[in-house]
Tab-separated table of N, CA and C in Angstrom:
chain	number	residue	atom	x	y	z
A	1	GLN	N	-82.804	0.322	-6.207
A	1	GLN	CA	-83.696	0.322	-5.068
A	1	GLN	C	-83.020	-0.379	-3.904
A	2	ALA	N	-83.089	0.205	-2.732
A	2	ALA	CA	-82.430	-0.357	-1.565
A	2	ALA	C	-82.991	-1.719	-1.175
A	3	ALA	N	-84.257	-1.990	-1.478
A	3	ALA	CA	-84.856	-3.277	-1.115
A	3	ALA	C	-84.425	-4.394	-2.062
A	4	ASP	N	-83.839	-4.058	-3.190
A	4	ASP	CA	-83.380	-5.050	-4.151
A	4	ASP	C	-82.376	-5.974	-3.462
A	5	PRO	N	-82.607	-7.280	-3.455
A	5	PRO	CA	-81.698	-8.206	-2.785
A	5	PRO	C	-80.254	-8.096	-3.266
A	6	THR	N	-80.055	-7.788	-4.547
A	6	THR	CA	-78.693	-7.732	-5.068
A	6	THR	C	-77.913	-6.540	-4.519
A	7	VAL	N	-78.602	-5.496	-4.047
A	7	VAL	CA	-77.923	-4.356	-3.418
A	7	VAL	C	-77.234	-4.816	-2.133
A	8	GLN	N	-77.819	-5.803	-1.473
A	8	GLN	CA	-77.250	-6.356	-0.245
A	8	GLN	C	-76.353	-7.565	-0.535
A	9	CYS	N	-75.969	-7.750	-1.780
A	9	CYS	CA	-75.118	-8.860	-2.222
A	9	CYS	C	-75.770	-10.218	-2.025
A	10	LEU	N	-77.095	-10.264	-2.028
A	10	LEU	CA	-77.813	-11.533	-1.967
A	10	LEU	C	-77.991	-12.066	-3.384
A	11	PRO	N	-78.111	-13.377	-3.545
A	11	PRO	CA	-78.338	-13.943	-4.883
A	11	PRO	C	-79.662	-13.484	-5.480
A	12	ARG	N	-79.765	-13.558	-6.775
A	12	ARG	CA	-80.993	-13.182	-7.473
A	12	ARG	C	-82.081	-14.234	-7.275
A	13	GLY	N	-81.701	-15.478	-7.062
A	13	GLY	CA	-82.680	-16.534	-6.861
A	13	GLY	C	-83.337	-16.955	-8.158
A	14	VAL	N	-84.428	-17.697	-8.008
A	14	VAL	CA	-85.176	-18.226	-9.147
A	14	VAL	C	-86.571	-17.622	-9.121
A	15	PRO	N	-87.047	-17.073	-10.203
A	15	PRO	CA	-86.496	-17.074	-11.554
A	15	PRO	C	-85.548	-15.917	-11.853
A	16	GLY	N	-85.129	-15.183	-10.824
A	16	GLY	CA	-84.235	-14.042	-11.028
A	16	GLY	C	-82.956	-14.366	-11.774
A	17	PHE	N	-82.530	-15.629	-11.743
A	17	PHE	CA	-81.368	-16.045	-12.529
A	17	PHE	C	-81.519	-15.582	-13.972
A	18	PHE	N	-82.748	-15.635	-14.485
A	18	PHE	CA	-83.015	-15.202	-15.854
A	18	PHE	C	-83.660	-13.821	-15.910
A	19	THR	N	-84.581	-13.500	-15.001
A	19	THR	CA	-85.381	-12.282	-15.134
A	19	THR	C	-84.675	-11.023	-14.656
A	20	MET	N	-83.697	-11.147	-13.753
A	20	MET	CA	-83.034	-9.965	-13.188
A	20	MET	C	-81.527	-9.983	-13.410
A	21	ASN	N	-81.027	-10.834	-14.251
A	21	ASN	CA	-79.591	-11.031	-14.382
A	21	ASN	C	-79.018	-10.319	-15.597
A	22	PRO	N	-78.207	-9.258	-15.383
A	22	PRO	CA	-77.577	-8.578	-16.513
A	22	PRO	C	-76.237	-9.198	-16.906
A	23	HIS	N	-75.799	-10.227	-16.191
A	23	HIS	CA	-74.476	-10.810	-16.404
A	23	HIS	C	-74.542	-12.040	-17.306
A	24	PRO	N	-73.420	-12.373	-17.948
A	24	PRO	CA	-73.388	-13.584	-18.776
A	24	PRO	C	-73.679	-14.831	-17.940
A	25	THR	N	-74.295	-15.798	-18.587
A	25	THR	CA	-74.645	-17.072	-17.976
A	25	THR	C	-74.115	-18.194	-18.849
A	26	GLU	N	-73.610	-19.227	-18.209
A	26	GLU	CA	-73.201	-20.424	-18.934
A	26	GLU	C	-74.101	-21.564	-18.497
A	27	ILE	N	-74.586	-22.313	-19.467
A	27	ILE	CA	-75.448	-23.457	-19.184
A	27	ILE	C	-74.751	-24.716	-19.674
A	28	VAL	N	-74.739	-25.713	-18.805
A	28	VAL	CA	-74.175	-27.010	-19.141
A	28	VAL	C	-75.289	-28.039	-18.956
A	29	ALA	N	-75.623	-28.725	-20.016
A	29	ALA	CA	-76.643	-29.777	-19.945
A	29	ALA	C	-76.009	-31.071	-20.412
A	30	LYS	N	-76.065	-32.064	-19.545
A	30	LYS	CA	-75.579	-33.386	-19.913
A	30	LYS	C	-76.589	-34.392	-19.384
A	31	PRO	N	-76.540	-35.632	-19.808
A	31	PRO	CA	-77.539	-36.586	-19.336
A	31	PRO	C	-77.625	-36.613	-17.809
A	32	GLY	N	-78.823	-36.351	-17.302
A	32	GLY	CA	-79.071	-36.408	-15.869
A	32	GLY	C	-78.823	-35.134	-15.085
A	33	THR	N	-78.220	-34.108	-15.715
A	33	THR	CA	-77.846	-32.900	-14.969
A	33	THR	C	-77.976	-31.642	-15.823
A	34	PHE	N	-78.458	-30.579	-15.185
A	34	PHE	CA	-78.498	-29.232	-15.767
A	34	PHE	C	-77.735	-28.323	-14.802
A	35	VAL	N	-76.771	-27.562	-15.314
A	35	VAL	CA	-75.985	-26.648	-14.486
A	35	VAL	C	-76.071	-25.262	-15.096
A	36	GLN	N	-76.314	-24.266	-14.241
A	36	GLN	CA	-76.351	-22.874	-14.683
A	36	GLN	C	-75.344	-22.098	-13.848
A	37	LEU	N	-74.412	-21.433	-14.523
A	37	LEU	CA	-73.373	-20.629	-13.877
A	37	LEU	C	-73.582	-19.180	-14.283
A	38	VAL	N	-73.510	-18.263	-13.326
A	38	VAL	CA	-73.705	-16.844	-13.613
A	38	VAL	C	-72.436	-16.088	-13.251
A	39	GLU	N	-72.044	-15.144	-14.098
A	39	GLU	CA	-70.821	-14.379	-13.912
A	39	GLU	C	-70.997	-13.276	-12.865
A	40	ALA	N	-71.605	-13.561	-11.786
A	40	ALA	CA	-71.758	-12.563	-10.727
A	40	ALA	C	-71.951	-13.269	-9.400
A	41	GLY	N	-71.147	-12.922	-8.435
A	41	GLY	CA	-71.344	-13.402	-7.075
A	41	GLY	C	-71.223	-14.905	-6.901
A	42	ASN	N	-70.494	-15.567	-7.798
A	42	ASN	CA	-70.317	-17.015	-7.670
A	42	ASN	C	-71.667	-17.729	-7.590
A	43	GLN	N	-72.616	-17.304	-8.395
A	43	GLN	CA	-73.954	-17.898	-8.390
A	43	GLN	C	-74.013	-19.076	-9.355
A	44	TRP	N	-74.582	-20.160	-8.873
A	44	TRP	CA	-74.726	-21.358	-9.688
A	44	TRP	C	-75.858	-22.200	-9.147
A	45	ARG	N	-76.323	-23.091	-9.975
A	45	ARG	CA	-77.270	-24.105	-9.527
A	45	ARG	C	-77.085	-25.360	-10.359
A	46	ARG	N	-77.236	-26.489	-9.708
A	46	ARG	CA	-77.118	-27.798	-10.344
A	46	ARG	C	-78.420	-28.538	-10.070
A	47	ILE	N	-79.036	-29.032	-11.123
A	47	ILE	CA	-80.341	-29.670	-11.002
A	47	ILE	C	-80.303	-31.039	-11.670
A	48	HIS	N	-80.771	-32.046	-10.962
A	48	HIS	CA	-80.904	-33.380	-11.546
A	48	HIS	C	-82.111	-33.373	-12.481
A	49	THR	N	-81.966	-34.021	-13.623
A	49	THR	CA	-83.038	-34.012	-14.624
A	49	THR	C	-83.754	-35.362	-14.716
A	50	ASP	N	-83.879	-36.037	-13.578
A	50	ASP	CA	-84.548	-37.336	-13.552
A	50	ASP	C	-85.927	-37.276	-12.888
A	51	LYS	N	-86.468	-36.068	-12.755
A	51	LYS	CA	-87.808	-35.836	-12.208
A	51	LYS	C	-87.962	-36.418	-10.797
A	52	ARG	N	-86.891	-36.280	-9.995
A	52	ARG	CA	-86.966	-36.810	-8.638
A	52	ARG	C	-87.928	-35.975	-7.800
A	53	PRO	N	-88.526	-36.572	-6.786
A	53	PRO	CA	-89.494	-35.828	-5.961
A	53	PRO	C	-88.807	-34.764	-5.102
A	54	HIS	N	-89.576	-33.714	-4.796
A	54	HIS	CA	-89.079	-32.674	-3.895
A	54	HIS	C	-89.015	-33.224	-2.477
A	55	PRO	N	-88.150	-32.650	-1.622
A	55	PRO	CA	-88.161	-33.073	-0.221
A	55	PRO	C	-89.519	-32.765	0.415
A	56	LYS	N	-89.935	-33.589	1.362
A	56	LYS	CA	-91.229	-33.393	2.012
A	56	LYS	C	-91.271	-32.058	2.758
A	57	TYR	N	-90.173	-31.709	3.430
A	57	TYR	CA	-90.063	-30.438	4.154
A	57	TYR	C	-88.794	-29.739	3.685
A	58	PRO	N	-88.862	-29.054	2.532
A	58	PRO	CA	-87.641	-28.471	1.964
A	58	PRO	C	-87.105	-27.295	2.785
A	59	ASP	N	-85.785	-27.253	2.935
A	59	ASP	CA	-85.150	-26.078	3.531
A	59	ASP	C	-85.312	-24.929	2.550
A	60	PRO	N	-85.554	-23.704	3.047
A	60	PRO	CA	-85.660	-22.565	2.127
A	60	PRO	C	-84.283	-22.198	1.563
A	61	LEU	N	-84.166	-22.275	0.260
A	61	LEU	CA	-82.917	-21.966	-0.429
A	61	LEU	C	-83.154	-20.813	-1.400
A	62	PHE	N	-82.117	-20.033	-1.686
A	62	PHE	CA	-82.261	-18.907	-2.612
A	62	PHE	C	-82.773	-19.377	-3.975
A	63	ASN	N	-82.271	-20.493	-4.464
A	63	ASN	CA	-82.676	-21.004	-5.769
A	63	ASN	C	-83.754	-22.072	-5.674
A	64	GLY	N	-84.245	-22.323	-4.477
A	64	GLY	CA	-85.272	-23.329	-4.282
A	64	GLY	C	-84.717	-24.737	-4.365
A	65	ASN	N	-85.558	-25.683	-4.125
A	65	ASN	CA	-85.251	-27.103	-4.270
A	65	ASN	C	-85.856	-27.528	-5.602
A	66	SER	N	-85.005	-27.918	-6.529
A	66	SER	CA	-85.458	-28.121	-7.907
A	66	SER	C	-85.370	-29.557	-8.366
A	67	SER	N	-86.297	-29.896	-9.228
A	67	SER	CA	-86.312	-31.166	-9.938
A	67	SER	C	-86.615	-30.826	-11.392
A	68	ALA	N	-86.029	-31.572	-12.307
A	68	ALA	CA	-86.240	-31.246	-13.724
A	68	ALA	C	-86.404	-32.514	-14.554
A	69	TRP	N	-86.944	-32.311	-15.756
A	69	TRP	CA	-87.116	-33.399	-16.712
A	69	TRP	C	-87.300	-32.784	-18.091
A	70	TRP	N	-87.108	-33.604	-19.096
A	70	TRP	CA	-87.275	-33.172	-20.475
A	70	TRP	C	-88.632	-33.605	-20.997
A	71	GLU	N	-89.306	-32.692	-21.688
A	71	GLU	CA	-90.506	-32.991	-22.462
A	71	GLU	C	-90.193	-32.572	-23.888
A	72	GLY	N	-89.805	-33.545	-24.701
A	72	GLY	CA	-89.363	-33.233	-26.061
A	72	GLY	C	-88.097	-32.402	-26.000
A	73	ASP	N	-88.116	-31.222	-26.654
A	73	ASP	CA	-86.940	-30.349	-26.652
A	73	ASP	C	-87.002	-29.283	-25.566
A	74	THR	N	-87.914	-29.412	-24.612
A	74	THR	CA	-88.091	-28.411	-23.553
A	74	THR	C	-87.696	-29.000	-22.201
A	75	LEU	N	-86.814	-28.294	-21.498
A	75	LEU	CA	-86.446	-28.677	-20.144
A	75	LEU	C	-87.435	-28.016	-19.188
A	76	ILE	N	-88.074	-28.798	-18.350
A	76	ILE	CA	-89.011	-28.299	-17.342
A	76	ILE	C	-88.294	-28.362	-15.998
A	77	ILE	N	-88.236	-27.228	-15.288
A	77	ILE	CA	-87.621	-27.176	-13.956
A	77	ILE	C	-88.708	-26.780	-12.967
A	78	ASP	N	-88.947	-27.628	-11.997
A	78	ASP	CA	-89.988	-27.443	-10.981
A	78	ASP	C	-89.291	-27.174	-9.648
A	79	SER	N	-89.537	-26.007	-9.051
A	79	SER	CA	-88.829	-25.610	-7.828
A	79	SER	C	-89.784	-25.178	-6.727
A	80	VAL	N	-89.490	-25.601	-5.509
A	80	VAL	CA	-90.240	-25.239	-4.303
A	80	VAL	C	-89.232	-24.939	-3.196
A	81	GLY	N	-89.721	-24.415	-2.059
A	81	GLY	CA	-88.860	-24.201	-0.904
A	81	GLY	C	-87.857	-23.080	-1.098
A	82	PHE	N	-88.356	-21.844	-1.169
A	82	PHE	CA	-87.494	-20.701	-1.461
A	82	PHE	C	-87.197	-19.855	-0.228
A	83	ASP	N	-86.023	-19.254	-0.231
A	83	ASP	CA	-85.686	-18.218	0.741
A	83	ASP	C	-86.418	-16.964	0.278
A	84	SER	N	-87.174	-16.345	1.148
A	84	SER	CA	-88.037	-15.227	0.743
A	84	SER	C	-87.289	-13.909	0.569
A	85	ARG	N	-85.976	-13.893	0.711
A	85	ARG	CA	-85.228	-12.638	0.555
A	85	ARG	C	-84.915	-12.293	-0.898
A	86	THR	N	-85.278	-13.154	-1.843
A	86	THR	CA	-85.065	-12.838	-3.255
A	86	THR	C	-86.354	-12.264	-3.837
A	87	TRP	N	-86.289	-11.854	-5.089
A	87	TRP	CA	-87.467	-11.356	-5.803
A	87	TRP	C	-87.749	-12.262	-6.988
A	88	VAL	N	-89.002	-12.296	-7.409
A	88	VAL	CA	-89.358	-12.986	-8.647
A	88	VAL	C	-88.819	-12.164	-9.817
A	89	GLN	N	-89.143	-10.900	-9.804
A	89	GLN	CA	-88.640	-9.901	-10.745
A	89	GLN	C	-88.493	-8.631	-9.927
A	90	SER	N	-88.081	-7.572	-10.547
A	90	SER	CA	-87.870	-6.315	-9.835
A	90	SER	C	-89.096	-5.921	-9.011
A	91	ALA	N	-88.885	-5.741	-7.710
A	91	ALA	CA	-89.913	-5.301	-6.751
A	91	ALA	C	-91.094	-6.262	-6.644
A	92	TRP	N	-90.880	-7.534	-6.927
A	92	TRP	CA	-91.926	-8.537	-6.816
A	92	TRP	C	-91.474	-9.567	-5.780
A	93	PRO	N	-91.866	-9.376	-4.518
A	93	PRO	CA	-91.459	-10.311	-3.467
A	93	PRO	C	-92.258	-11.610	-3.519
A	94	HIS	N	-91.858	-12.556	-2.696
A	94	HIS	CA	-92.544	-13.848	-2.628
A	94	HIS	C	-92.356	-14.441	-1.242
A	95	SER	N	-93.080	-15.512	-0.970
A	95	SER	CA	-92.967	-16.208	0.308
A	95	SER	C	-92.109	-17.461	0.143
A	96	GLU	N	-91.845	-18.138	1.248
A	96	GLU	CA	-91.129	-19.413	1.204
A	96	GLU	C	-91.970	-20.488	0.508
A	97	ASN	N	-93.275	-20.242	0.363
A	97	ASN	CA	-94.178	-21.223	-0.250
A	97	ASN	C	-94.355	-21.039	-1.751
A	98	MET	N	-93.554	-20.166	-2.355
A	98	MET	CA	-93.638	-19.970	-3.800
A	98	MET	C	-93.315	-21.286	-4.517
A	99	HIS	N	-93.974	-21.482	-5.652
A	99	HIS	CA	-93.735	-22.636	-6.523
A	99	HIS	C	-93.453	-22.078	-7.914
A	100	VAL	N	-92.332	-22.452	-8.503
A	100	VAL	CA	-91.936	-21.936	-9.817
A	100	VAL	C	-91.730	-23.098	-10.775
A	101	ILE	N	-92.304	-22.958	-11.964
A	101	ILE	CA	-92.064	-23.892	-13.073
A	101	ILE	C	-91.364	-23.089	-14.163
A	102	GLU	N	-90.177	-23.528	-14.560
A	102	GLU	CA	-89.423	-22.871	-15.632
A	102	GLU	C	-89.391	-23.791	-16.847
A	103	ARG	N	-89.391	-23.171	-18.011
A	103	ARG	CA	-89.293	-23.921	-19.265
A	103	ARG	C	-88.175	-23.304	-20.103
A	104	LEU	N	-87.269	-24.161	-20.550
A	104	LEU	CA	-86.150	-23.732	-21.389
A	104	LEU	C	-86.157	-24.549	-22.666
A	105	ARG	N	-85.967	-23.868	-23.771
A	105	ARG	CA	-85.830	-24.577	-25.038
A	105	ARG	C	-84.894	-23.783	-25.937
A	106	ARG	N	-84.299	-24.505	-26.876
A	106	ARG	CA	-83.344	-23.888	-27.802
A	106	ARG	C	-83.847	-24.145	-29.221
A	107	PRO	N	-84.574	-23.168	-29.783
A	107	PRO	CA	-85.176	-23.394	-31.099
A	107	PRO	C	-84.158	-23.487	-32.230
A	108	ASN	N	-82.963	-22.910	-32.022
A	108	ASN	CA	-81.895	-23.020	-33.010
A	108	ASN	C	-80.560	-22.766	-32.307
A	109	LEU	N	-79.486	-22.752	-33.049
A	109	LEU	CA	-78.164	-22.606	-32.438
A	109	LEU	C	-77.908	-21.223	-31.858
A	110	ASN	N	-78.677	-20.223	-32.230
A	110	ASN	CA	-78.407	-18.851	-31.813
A	110	ASN	C	-79.217	-18.362	-30.618
A	111	TYR	N	-80.286	-19.053	-30.268
A	111	TYR	CA	-81.192	-18.528	-29.247
A	111	TYR	C	-81.575	-19.570	-28.202
A	112	LEU	N	-81.844	-19.067	-27.006
A	112	LEU	CA	-82.420	-19.842	-25.922
A	112	LEU	C	-83.715	-19.146	-25.538
A	113	GLU	N	-84.771	-19.912	-25.353
A	113	GLU	CA	-86.052	-19.340	-24.946
A	113	GLU	C	-86.370	-19.788	-23.530
A	114	TYR	N	-86.970	-18.865	-22.759
A	114	TYR	CA	-87.237	-19.101	-21.338
A	114	TYR	C	-88.628	-18.595	-20.978
A	115	GLN	N	-89.337	-19.386	-20.212
A	115	GLN	CA	-90.649	-18.995	-19.706
A	115	GLN	C	-90.763	-19.524	-18.281
A	116	PHE	N	-91.471	-18.797	-17.420
A	116	PHE	CA	-91.671	-19.275	-16.062
A	116	PHE	C	-93.091	-19.012	-15.598
A	117	SER	N	-93.541	-19.866	-14.696
A	117	SER	CA	-94.845	-19.721	-14.048
A	117	SER	C	-94.612	-19.654	-12.547
A	118	VAL	N	-95.365	-18.783	-11.878
A	118	VAL	CA	-95.225	-18.599	-10.437
A	118	VAL	C	-96.571	-18.806	-9.776
A	119	GLU	N	-96.531	-19.505	-8.654
A	119	GLU	CA	-97.708	-19.706	-7.820
A	119	GLU	C	-97.265	-19.406	-6.387
A	120	ASP	N	-97.955	-18.503	-5.718
A	120	ASP	CA	-97.620	-18.166	-4.331
A	120	ASP	C	-98.879	-17.643	-3.648
A	121	PRO	N	-99.599	-18.503	-2.926
A	121	PRO	CA	-100.866	-18.097	-2.325
A	121	PRO	C	-100.748	-16.959	-1.316
A	122	GLU	N	-99.549	-16.722	-0.789
A	122	GLU	CA	-99.378	-15.629	0.175
A	122	GLU	C	-99.259	-14.262	-0.503
A	123	PHE	N	-98.852	-14.234	-1.779
A	123	PHE	CA	-98.652	-12.969	-2.488
A	123	PHE	C	-99.498	-12.826	-3.746
A	124	MET	N	-100.149	-13.918	-4.172
A	124	MET	CA	-100.872	-13.879	-5.441
A	124	MET	C	-102.250	-14.518	-5.288
A	125	THR	N	-103.212	-13.993	-6.016
A	125	THR	CA	-104.559	-14.567	-5.970
A	125	THR	C	-104.712	-15.739	-6.929
A	126	LYS	N	-103.838	-15.814	-7.954
A	126	LYS	CA	-103.867	-16.934	-8.889
A	126	LYS	C	-102.480	-17.078	-9.518
A	127	PRO	N	-102.159	-18.233	-10.073
A	127	PRO	CA	-100.859	-18.434	-10.731
A	127	PRO	C	-100.681	-17.473	-11.908
A	128	TRP	N	-99.421	-17.206	-12.237
A	128	TRP	CA	-99.096	-16.292	-13.332
A	128	TRP	C	-97.994	-16.912	-14.174
A	129	THR	N	-98.118	-16.779	-15.507
A	129	THR	CA	-97.110	-17.296	-16.436
A	129	THR	C	-96.586	-16.156	-17.291
A	130	SER	N	-95.263	-16.072	-17.407
A	130	SER	CA	-94.621	-15.031	-18.211
A	130	SER	C	-94.748	-15.350	-19.696
A	131	ALA	N	-94.475	-14.348	-20.503
A	131	ALA	CA	-94.335	-14.582	-21.943
A	131	ALA	C	-92.988	-15.285	-22.151
A	132	TRP	N	-92.794	-15.864	-23.312
A	132	TRP	CA	-91.491	-16.450	-23.625
A	132	TRP	C	-90.478	-15.330	-23.801
A	133	ARG	N	-89.310	-15.482	-23.221
A	133	ARG	CA	-88.200	-14.525	-23.388
A	133	ARG	C	-87.158	-15.205	-24.262
A	134	GLN	N	-86.506	-14.424	-25.112
A	134	GLN	CA	-85.505	-14.989	-25.996
A	134	GLN	C	-84.146	-14.371	-25.669
A	135	PHE	N	-83.137	-15.218	-25.521
A	135	PHE	CA	-81.781	-14.778	-25.226
A	135	PHE	C	-80.862	-15.189	-26.361
A	136	THR	N	-79.994	-14.265	-26.787
A	136	THR	CA	-79.006	-14.565	-27.806
A	136	THR	C	-77.858	-15.315	-27.159
A	137	LEU	N	-77.427	-16.384	-27.808
A	137	LEU	CA	-76.352	-17.198	-27.261
A	137	LEU	C	-75.007	-16.705	-27.758
A	138	GLY	N	-73.997	-16.781	-26.882
A	138	GLY	CA	-72.640	-16.373	-27.234
A	138	GLY	C	-71.891	-17.492	-27.933
A	139	GLN	N	-70.609	-17.259	-28.114
A	139	GLN	CA	-69.752	-18.244	-28.767
A	139	GLN	C	-69.263	-19.270	-27.750
A	140	ASP	N	-68.893	-20.453	-28.245
A	140	ASP	CA	-68.396	-21.504	-27.358
A	140	ASP	C	-67.125	-21.108	-26.615
A	141	ASP	N	-66.342	-20.190	-27.178
A	141	ASP	CA	-65.087	-19.816	-26.523
A	141	ASP	C	-65.251	-18.641	-25.553
A	142	ASP	N	-66.466	-18.152	-25.355
A	142	ASP	CA	-66.698	-17.090	-24.371
A	142	ASP	C	-66.468	-17.659	-22.984
A	143	SER	N	-65.790	-16.910	-22.131
A	143	SER	CA	-65.517	-17.374	-20.776
A	143	SER	C	-66.167	-16.447	-19.772
A	144	LEU	N	-66.661	-17.030	-18.682
A	144	LEU	CA	-67.181	-16.214	-17.593
A	144	LEU	C	-66.003	-15.616	-16.837
A	145	LEU	N	-66.158	-14.398	-16.385
A	145	LEU	CA	-65.112	-13.728	-15.621
A	145	LEU	C	-65.460	-13.751	-14.143
A	146	GLU	N	-64.478	-13.561	-13.297
A	146	GLU	CA	-64.734	-13.474	-11.864
A	146	GLU	C	-65.382	-12.124	-11.570
A	147	ASN	N	-66.501	-12.147	-10.882
A	147	ASN	CA	-67.251	-10.926	-10.620
A	147	ASN	C	-67.995	-11.121	-9.305
A	148	TYR	N	-67.492	-10.514	-8.237
A	148	TYR	CA	-68.097	-10.679	-6.922
A	148	TYR	C	-68.786	-9.412	-6.466
A	149	CYS	N	-69.835	-9.597	-5.697
A	149	CYS	CA	-70.560	-8.481	-5.118
A	149	CYS	C	-69.899	-8.101	-3.803
A	150	THR	N	-69.663	-6.829	-3.614
A	150	THR	CA	-69.176	-6.327	-2.326
A	150	THR	C	-70.005	-5.107	-1.985
A	151	ASN	N	-70.284	-4.921	-0.731
A	151	ASN	CA	-70.994	-3.699	-0.370
A	151	ASN	C	-70.003	-2.686	0.179
A	152	GLU	N	-70.377	-1.442	0.258
A	152	GLU	CA	-69.472	-0.361	0.646
A	152	GLU	C	-68.844	-0.586	2.017
A	153	GLN	N	-69.625	-1.074	2.975
A	153	GLN	CA	-69.099	-1.283	4.316
A	153	GLN	C	-67.942	-2.280	4.290
A	154	ASN	N	-68.119	-3.392	3.619
A	154	ASN	CA	-67.050	-4.383	3.538
A	154	ASN	C	-65.846	-3.837	2.794
A	155	THR	N	-66.065	-3.072	1.731
A	155	THR	CA	-64.972	-2.497	0.963
A	155	THR	C	-64.170	-1.532	1.829
A	156	GLU	N	-64.839	-0.674	2.584
A	156	GLU	CA	-64.135	0.270	3.461
A	156	GLU	C	-63.328	-0.452	4.528
A	157	GLN	N	-63.899	-1.499	5.118
A	157	GLN	CA	-63.179	-2.268	6.137
A	157	GLN	C	-61.950	-2.936	5.541
A	158	PHE	N	-62.087	-3.497	4.346
A	158	PHE	CA	-60.966	-4.146	3.686
A	158	PHE	C	-59.859	-3.138	3.387
A	159	GLU	N	-60.210	-1.975	2.847
A	159	GLU	CA	-59.207	-0.955	2.531
A	159	GLU	C	-58.498	-0.467	3.789
A	160	LYS	N	-59.209	-0.355	4.889
A	160	LYS	CA	-58.610	0.056	6.158
A	160	LYS	C	-57.584	-0.980	6.629
A	161	LEU	N	-57.925	-2.267	6.523
A	161	LEU	CA	-56.996	-3.328	6.901
A	161	LEU	C	-55.760	-3.326	6.011
A	162	VAL	N	-55.936	-3.121	4.710
A	162	VAL	CA	-54.800	-3.067	3.787
A	162	VAL	C	-53.893	-1.903	4.152
A	163	ASP	N	-54.486	-0.738	4.420
A	163	ASP	CA	-53.687	0.434	4.810
A	163	ASP	C	-52.919	0.172	6.101
A	164	GLN	N	-53.540	-0.488	7.079
A	164	GLN	CA	-52.874	-0.808	8.340
A	164	GLN	C	-51.697	-1.758	8.106
A	165	GLU	N	-51.881	-2.738	7.248
A	165	GLU	CA	-50.788	-3.672	6.959
A	165	GLU	C	-49.636	-2.964	6.265
A	166	LYS	N	-49.945	-2.049	5.346
A	166	LYS	CA	-48.886	-1.316	4.636
A	166	LYS	C	-48.084	-0.443	5.576
A	167	SER	N	-48.752	0.103	6.581
A	167	SER	CA	-48.056	0.995	7.518
A	167	SER	C	-47.438	0.218	8.684
A	168	GLY	N	-47.573	-1.100	8.717
A	168	GLY	CA	-46.994	-1.911	9.780
A	168	GLY	C	-47.795	-1.974	11.037
A	169	LYS	N	-49.012	-1.411	11.076
A	169	LYS	CA	-49.871	-1.454	12.246
A	169	LYS	C	-50.762	-2.674	12.169
A	170	LYS	N	-51.067	-3.232	13.355
A	170	LYS	CA	-51.991	-4.363	13.388
A	170	LYS	C	-53.041	-4.159	14.433
């Protein structure tokens, strides 16, 4: 779909990191920090896990302004202040006032479970919570590959410049 943000090489955003992402993801969790790396478009997010308060007037960011904390074996990520050019899921737009709560847990060594709740008074009449999604985990030696988004216009311009350089024209 042409309206899909990823067609325009925009980030998937949150919760699109999980709901719209066909690419491998690497998660790094250490005391005080959660990092998520995605093998597409140099997408990443780093979140402090000390339950710090959100900014009073958050700048709209693709991944929102996030704060996280642990409740038992579940990581809770609370995000506000979103750039409205991303989608919640396919063809589901949102406003800058969207509020997302994500829950991540690892019930065993092979799986990661993910659930999210969305609240957006500009697009929704009441909050909505997804079912739990289960993701199979890869091996520790799996590596993310370089994978960048380019659109046709940029690709054509780049190829034209390369051809000009090869022919000695500038």
